[in-house]
Coordinates of C-alpha atoms in Angstrom, one line a residue:
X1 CA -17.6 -139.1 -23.0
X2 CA -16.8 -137.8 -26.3
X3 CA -13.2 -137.3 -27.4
X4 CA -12.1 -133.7 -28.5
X5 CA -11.9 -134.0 -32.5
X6 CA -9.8 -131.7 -34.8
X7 CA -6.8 -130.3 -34.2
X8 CA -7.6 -130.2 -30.4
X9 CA -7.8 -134.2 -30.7
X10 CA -4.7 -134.7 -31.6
X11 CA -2.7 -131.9 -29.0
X12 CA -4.7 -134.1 -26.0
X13 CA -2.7 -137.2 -27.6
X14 CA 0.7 -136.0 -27.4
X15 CA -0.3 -134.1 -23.9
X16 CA -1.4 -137.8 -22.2
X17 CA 1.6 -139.3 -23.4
X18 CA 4.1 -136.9 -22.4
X19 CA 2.0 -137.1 -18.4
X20 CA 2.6 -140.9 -19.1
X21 CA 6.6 -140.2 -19.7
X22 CA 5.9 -142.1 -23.5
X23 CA 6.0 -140.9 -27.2
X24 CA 3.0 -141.1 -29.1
X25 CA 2.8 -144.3 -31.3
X26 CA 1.2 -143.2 -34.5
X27 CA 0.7 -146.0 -37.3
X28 CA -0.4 -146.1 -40.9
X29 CA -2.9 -147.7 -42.9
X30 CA -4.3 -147.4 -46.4
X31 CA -8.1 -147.5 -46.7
X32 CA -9.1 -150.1 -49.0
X33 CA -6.3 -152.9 -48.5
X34 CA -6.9 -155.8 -48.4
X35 CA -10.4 -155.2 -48.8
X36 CA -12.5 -151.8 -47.9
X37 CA -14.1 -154.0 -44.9
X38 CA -10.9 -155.5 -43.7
X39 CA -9.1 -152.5 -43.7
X40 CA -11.4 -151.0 -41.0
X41 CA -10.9 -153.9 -39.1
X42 CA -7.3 -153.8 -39.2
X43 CA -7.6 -149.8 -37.9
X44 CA -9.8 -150.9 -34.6
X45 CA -7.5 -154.1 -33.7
X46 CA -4.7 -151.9 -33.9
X47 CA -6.3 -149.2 -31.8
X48 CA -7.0 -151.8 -29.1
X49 CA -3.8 -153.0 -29.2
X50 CA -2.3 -149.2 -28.4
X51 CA -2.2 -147.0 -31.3
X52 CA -2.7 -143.2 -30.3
X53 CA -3.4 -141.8 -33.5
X54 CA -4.2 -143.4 -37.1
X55 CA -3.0 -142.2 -40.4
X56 CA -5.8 -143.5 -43.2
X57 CA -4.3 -143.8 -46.3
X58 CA -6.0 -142.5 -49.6
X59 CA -4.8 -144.5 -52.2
X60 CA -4.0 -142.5 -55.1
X61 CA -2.3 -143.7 -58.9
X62 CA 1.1 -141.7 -58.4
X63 CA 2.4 -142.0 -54.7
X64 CA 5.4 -140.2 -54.7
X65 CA 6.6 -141.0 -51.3
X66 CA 5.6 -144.0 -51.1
X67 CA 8.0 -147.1 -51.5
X68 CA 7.0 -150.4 -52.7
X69 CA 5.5 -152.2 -50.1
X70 CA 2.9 -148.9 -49.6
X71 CA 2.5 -148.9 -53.8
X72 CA 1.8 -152.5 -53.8
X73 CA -1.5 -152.0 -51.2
X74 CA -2.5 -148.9 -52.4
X75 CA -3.0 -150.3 -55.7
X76 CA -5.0 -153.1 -54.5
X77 CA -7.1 -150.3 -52.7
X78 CA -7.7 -148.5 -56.1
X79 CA -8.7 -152.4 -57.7
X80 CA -11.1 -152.7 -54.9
X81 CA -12.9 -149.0 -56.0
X82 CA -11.3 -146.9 -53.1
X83 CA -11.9 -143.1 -53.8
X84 CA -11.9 -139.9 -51.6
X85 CA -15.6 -140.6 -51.2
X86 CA -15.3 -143.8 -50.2
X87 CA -12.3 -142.9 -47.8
X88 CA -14.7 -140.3 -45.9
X89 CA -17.3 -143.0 -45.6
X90 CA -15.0 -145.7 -44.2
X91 CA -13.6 -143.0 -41.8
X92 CA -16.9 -142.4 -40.7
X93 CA -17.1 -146.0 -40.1
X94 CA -14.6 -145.9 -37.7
X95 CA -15.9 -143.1 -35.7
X96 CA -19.7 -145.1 -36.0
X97 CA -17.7 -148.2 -34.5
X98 CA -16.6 -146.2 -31.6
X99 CA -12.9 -145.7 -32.5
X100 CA -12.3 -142.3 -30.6
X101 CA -8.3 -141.8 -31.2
X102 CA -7.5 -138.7 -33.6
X103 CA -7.6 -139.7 -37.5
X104 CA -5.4 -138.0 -39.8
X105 CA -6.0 -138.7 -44.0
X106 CA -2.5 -138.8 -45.4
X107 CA -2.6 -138.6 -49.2
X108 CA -1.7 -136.3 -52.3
X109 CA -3.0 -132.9 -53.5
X110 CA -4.7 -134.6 -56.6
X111 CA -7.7 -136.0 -55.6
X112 CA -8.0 -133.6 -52.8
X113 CA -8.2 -130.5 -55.3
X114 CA -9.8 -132.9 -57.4
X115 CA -12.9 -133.2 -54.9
X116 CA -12.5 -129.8 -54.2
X117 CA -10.7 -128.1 -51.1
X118 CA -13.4 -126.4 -49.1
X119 CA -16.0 -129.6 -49.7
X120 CA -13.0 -131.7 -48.7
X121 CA -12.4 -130.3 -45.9
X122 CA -16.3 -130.1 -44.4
X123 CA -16.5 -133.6 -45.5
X124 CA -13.3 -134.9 -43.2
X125 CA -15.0 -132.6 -40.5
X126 CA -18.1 -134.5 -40.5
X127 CA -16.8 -137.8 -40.8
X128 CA -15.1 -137.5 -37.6
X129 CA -11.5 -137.0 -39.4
X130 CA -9.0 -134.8 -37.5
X131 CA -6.2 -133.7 -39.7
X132 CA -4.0 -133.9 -43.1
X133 CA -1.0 -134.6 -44.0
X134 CA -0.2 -134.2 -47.5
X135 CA 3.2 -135.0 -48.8
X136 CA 3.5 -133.2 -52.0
X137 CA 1.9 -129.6 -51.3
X138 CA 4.4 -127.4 -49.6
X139 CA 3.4 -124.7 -47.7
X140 CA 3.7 -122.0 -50.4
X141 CA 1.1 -123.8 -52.3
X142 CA -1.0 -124.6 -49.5
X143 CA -2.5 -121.1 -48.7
X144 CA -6.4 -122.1 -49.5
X145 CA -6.0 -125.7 -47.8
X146 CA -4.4 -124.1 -44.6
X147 CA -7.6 -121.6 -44.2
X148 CA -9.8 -124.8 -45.1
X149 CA -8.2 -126.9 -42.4
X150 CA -8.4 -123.5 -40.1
X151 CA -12.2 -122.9 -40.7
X152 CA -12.7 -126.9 -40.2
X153 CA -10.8 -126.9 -37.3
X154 CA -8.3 -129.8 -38.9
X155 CA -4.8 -130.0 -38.1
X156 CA -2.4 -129.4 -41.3
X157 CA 1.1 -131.7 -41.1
X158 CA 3.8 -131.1 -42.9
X159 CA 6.8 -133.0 -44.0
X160 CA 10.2 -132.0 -43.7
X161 CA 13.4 -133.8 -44.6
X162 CA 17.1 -134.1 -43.7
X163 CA 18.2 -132.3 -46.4
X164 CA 16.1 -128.9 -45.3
X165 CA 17.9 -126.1 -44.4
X166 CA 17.4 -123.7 -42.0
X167 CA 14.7 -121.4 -43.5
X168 CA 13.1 -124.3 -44.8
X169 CA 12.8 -126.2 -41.6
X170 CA 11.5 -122.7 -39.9
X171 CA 8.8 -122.5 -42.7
X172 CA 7.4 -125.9 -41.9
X173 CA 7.3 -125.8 -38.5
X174 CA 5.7 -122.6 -38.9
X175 CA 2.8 -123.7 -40.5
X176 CA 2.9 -126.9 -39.5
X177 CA -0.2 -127.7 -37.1
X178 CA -0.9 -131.3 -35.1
X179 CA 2.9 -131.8 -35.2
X180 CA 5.8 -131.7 -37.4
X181 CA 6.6 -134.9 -39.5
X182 CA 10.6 -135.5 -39.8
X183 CA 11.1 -137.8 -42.6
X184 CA 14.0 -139.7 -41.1
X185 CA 15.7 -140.5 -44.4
X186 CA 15.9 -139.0 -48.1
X187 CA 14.2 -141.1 -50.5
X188 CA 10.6 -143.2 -49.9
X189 CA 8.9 -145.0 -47.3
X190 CA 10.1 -148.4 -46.4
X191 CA 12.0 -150.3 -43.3
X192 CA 15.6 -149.7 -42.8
X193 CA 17.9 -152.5 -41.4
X194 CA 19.6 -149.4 -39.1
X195 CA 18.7 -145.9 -38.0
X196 CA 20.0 -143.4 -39.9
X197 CA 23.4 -141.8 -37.4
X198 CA 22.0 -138.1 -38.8
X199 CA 19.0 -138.8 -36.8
X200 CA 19.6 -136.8 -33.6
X201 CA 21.2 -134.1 -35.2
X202 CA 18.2 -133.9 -37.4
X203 CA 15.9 -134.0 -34.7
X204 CA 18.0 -130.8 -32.4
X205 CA 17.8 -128.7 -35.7
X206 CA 14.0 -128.9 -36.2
X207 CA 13.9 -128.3 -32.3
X208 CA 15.5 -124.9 -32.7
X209 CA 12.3 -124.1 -34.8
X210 CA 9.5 -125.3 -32.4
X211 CA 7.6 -126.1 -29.7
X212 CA 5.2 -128.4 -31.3
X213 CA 5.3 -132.0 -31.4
X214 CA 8.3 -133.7 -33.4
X215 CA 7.2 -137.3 -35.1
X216 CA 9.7 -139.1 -37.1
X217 CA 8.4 -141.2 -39.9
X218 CA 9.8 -143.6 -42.6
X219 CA 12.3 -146.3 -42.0
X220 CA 11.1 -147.8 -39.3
X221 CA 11.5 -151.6 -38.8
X222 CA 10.0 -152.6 -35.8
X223 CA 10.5 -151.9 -31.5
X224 CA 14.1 -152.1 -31.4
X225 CA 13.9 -149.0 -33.5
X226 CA 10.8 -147.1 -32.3
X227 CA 12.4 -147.5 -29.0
X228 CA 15.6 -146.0 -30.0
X229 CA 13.8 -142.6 -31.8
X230 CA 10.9 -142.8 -29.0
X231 CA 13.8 -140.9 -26.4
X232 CA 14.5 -138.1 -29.0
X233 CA 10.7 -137.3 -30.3
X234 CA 7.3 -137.1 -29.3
X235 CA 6.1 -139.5 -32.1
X236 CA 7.0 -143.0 -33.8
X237 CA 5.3 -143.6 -36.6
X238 CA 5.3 -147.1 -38.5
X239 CA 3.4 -147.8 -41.9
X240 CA 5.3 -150.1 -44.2
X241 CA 6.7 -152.3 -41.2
X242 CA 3.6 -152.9 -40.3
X243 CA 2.1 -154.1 -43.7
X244 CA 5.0 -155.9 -44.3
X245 CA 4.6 -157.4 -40.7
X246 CA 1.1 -158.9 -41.0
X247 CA 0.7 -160.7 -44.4
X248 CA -3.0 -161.7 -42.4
X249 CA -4.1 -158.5 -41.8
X250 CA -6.7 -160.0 -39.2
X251 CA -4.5 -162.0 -38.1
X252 CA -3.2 -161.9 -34.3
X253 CA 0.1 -160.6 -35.5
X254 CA -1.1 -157.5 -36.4
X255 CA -2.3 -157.1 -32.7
X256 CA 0.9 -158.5 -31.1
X257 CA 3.3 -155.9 -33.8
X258 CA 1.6 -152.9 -32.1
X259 CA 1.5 -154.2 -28.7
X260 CA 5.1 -154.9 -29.2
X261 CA 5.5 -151.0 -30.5
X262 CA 3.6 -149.7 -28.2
X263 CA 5.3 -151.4 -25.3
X264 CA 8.7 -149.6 -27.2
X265 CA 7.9 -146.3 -27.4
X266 CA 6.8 -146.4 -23.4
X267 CA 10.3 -147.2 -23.0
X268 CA 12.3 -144.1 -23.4
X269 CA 15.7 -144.1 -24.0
X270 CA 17.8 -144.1 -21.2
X271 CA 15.1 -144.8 -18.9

């Protein structure tokens, strides 16, 4: 049977997981590392192994929010030729593979309003992608991409960080669609030996704001700590750990890091 796609995708993901009393486990990867072929291989084994939802990274020359362990692969990627093209084509490699849980792109503005918004966003629709998140365009800016995503029926995520305030953290959630990315700490991605003790405060302000999902992103080591943030969110999601984790990226840990994550954010706190 084939999986809802878009923005509709990714709601059924957070609805089966909160039937199944779990948060969502959402992981990153950047297209292109180590190679453009093993990177798609790395996406399906961790899919088996229990990720709900995939974050494809675009590799791009400036990543702003990116810390070193994400620089260091995306600029492999770019070495090995990755470009948007080439992102929407191993995308639609996945879906040709029979990968079926939602795909988000997460990159910057650049080479999106390089390629150009609308053909961007037709392109993703085709190619089986479901949503965006794009760090560096706030929603003020984001006007034509929003109407894009809407007319594509793409989900638009936006960021927002402990240092928000109020109105800020209202705007986001406003026009944030798929779910609402809380960047756990100030600064760039990366594990964390601790969870930051704002965390829960943090999380009951953006609540005040919304209904949607609430994923919190950045800083996250491993289980111990997806377990911990899996009782106060809807959403883990893990990127840097897990590059940092699997040095082999076809290697069996790879498979055994998510297992291990997913098996942690099934386990809600308290429970």
């Amino acid at each position: 049977m084939e999986h809802l796609r878009g923005a509709a995708g990714i709601e059924a993901a957070f609805s089966a997981a909160r039937k199944a009393d779990r948060a969502v486990l959402v992981i990153y990867w950047p297209l292109g590392y180590p190679s453009p072929e093993s990177s798609l291989a790395v996406v399906e084994a961790a899919v088996k192994a229990g990720a709900d939802i995939v974050e494809l990274g675009i590799p791009f020359s400036d990543p702003l929010a990116d810390g070193p362990t994400i620089q260091r692969a995306t600029q492999v990627a770019l070495g090995q030729g990755m470009r948007v093209a080439r992102c929407l084509e191993s995308a639609a490699a996945l879906r040709e593979r029979g990968v079926q849980v939602p795909l988000l792109f997460m990159g910057y503005y650049n080479p999106i309003l390089s390629y150009g918004e609308a053909r961007f966003c037709r392109a993703c629709r085709d190619a089986g992608v479901d949503g965006l998140i794009v760090p560096d365009l706030p929603p003020e800016e984001a006007t034509g991409l929003e109407e894009m995503c809407r007319l594509e029926g793409l989900a638009l995520v936006y960021l927002v960080a402990p240092t928000s305030s109020e109105a800020r953290i209202r705007l986001i959630a406003q026009h944030s669609s798929g779910f609402v990315y809380l960047v756990s700490v100030t600064g760039t991605t990366g594990p964390r030996d601790a969870l930051p003790p704002h965390l829960p405060a943090f999380v009951e302000r953006v609540r005040k704001h919304t209904e949607k999902p609430l994923c919190v992103g950045f800083g996250i080591s491993g289980p111990e700590q997806a377990r911990a943030i899996a009782g106060l969110v809807d959403g883990v999601i893990v990127g840097s750990a897990l590059l940092r984790k699997t040095e082999e990226p076809d290697s069996a840990a790879l498979s055994a890091f998510v297992q291990q994550l997913r098996e942690a954010v099934a386990r809600r706190a308290g429970a």
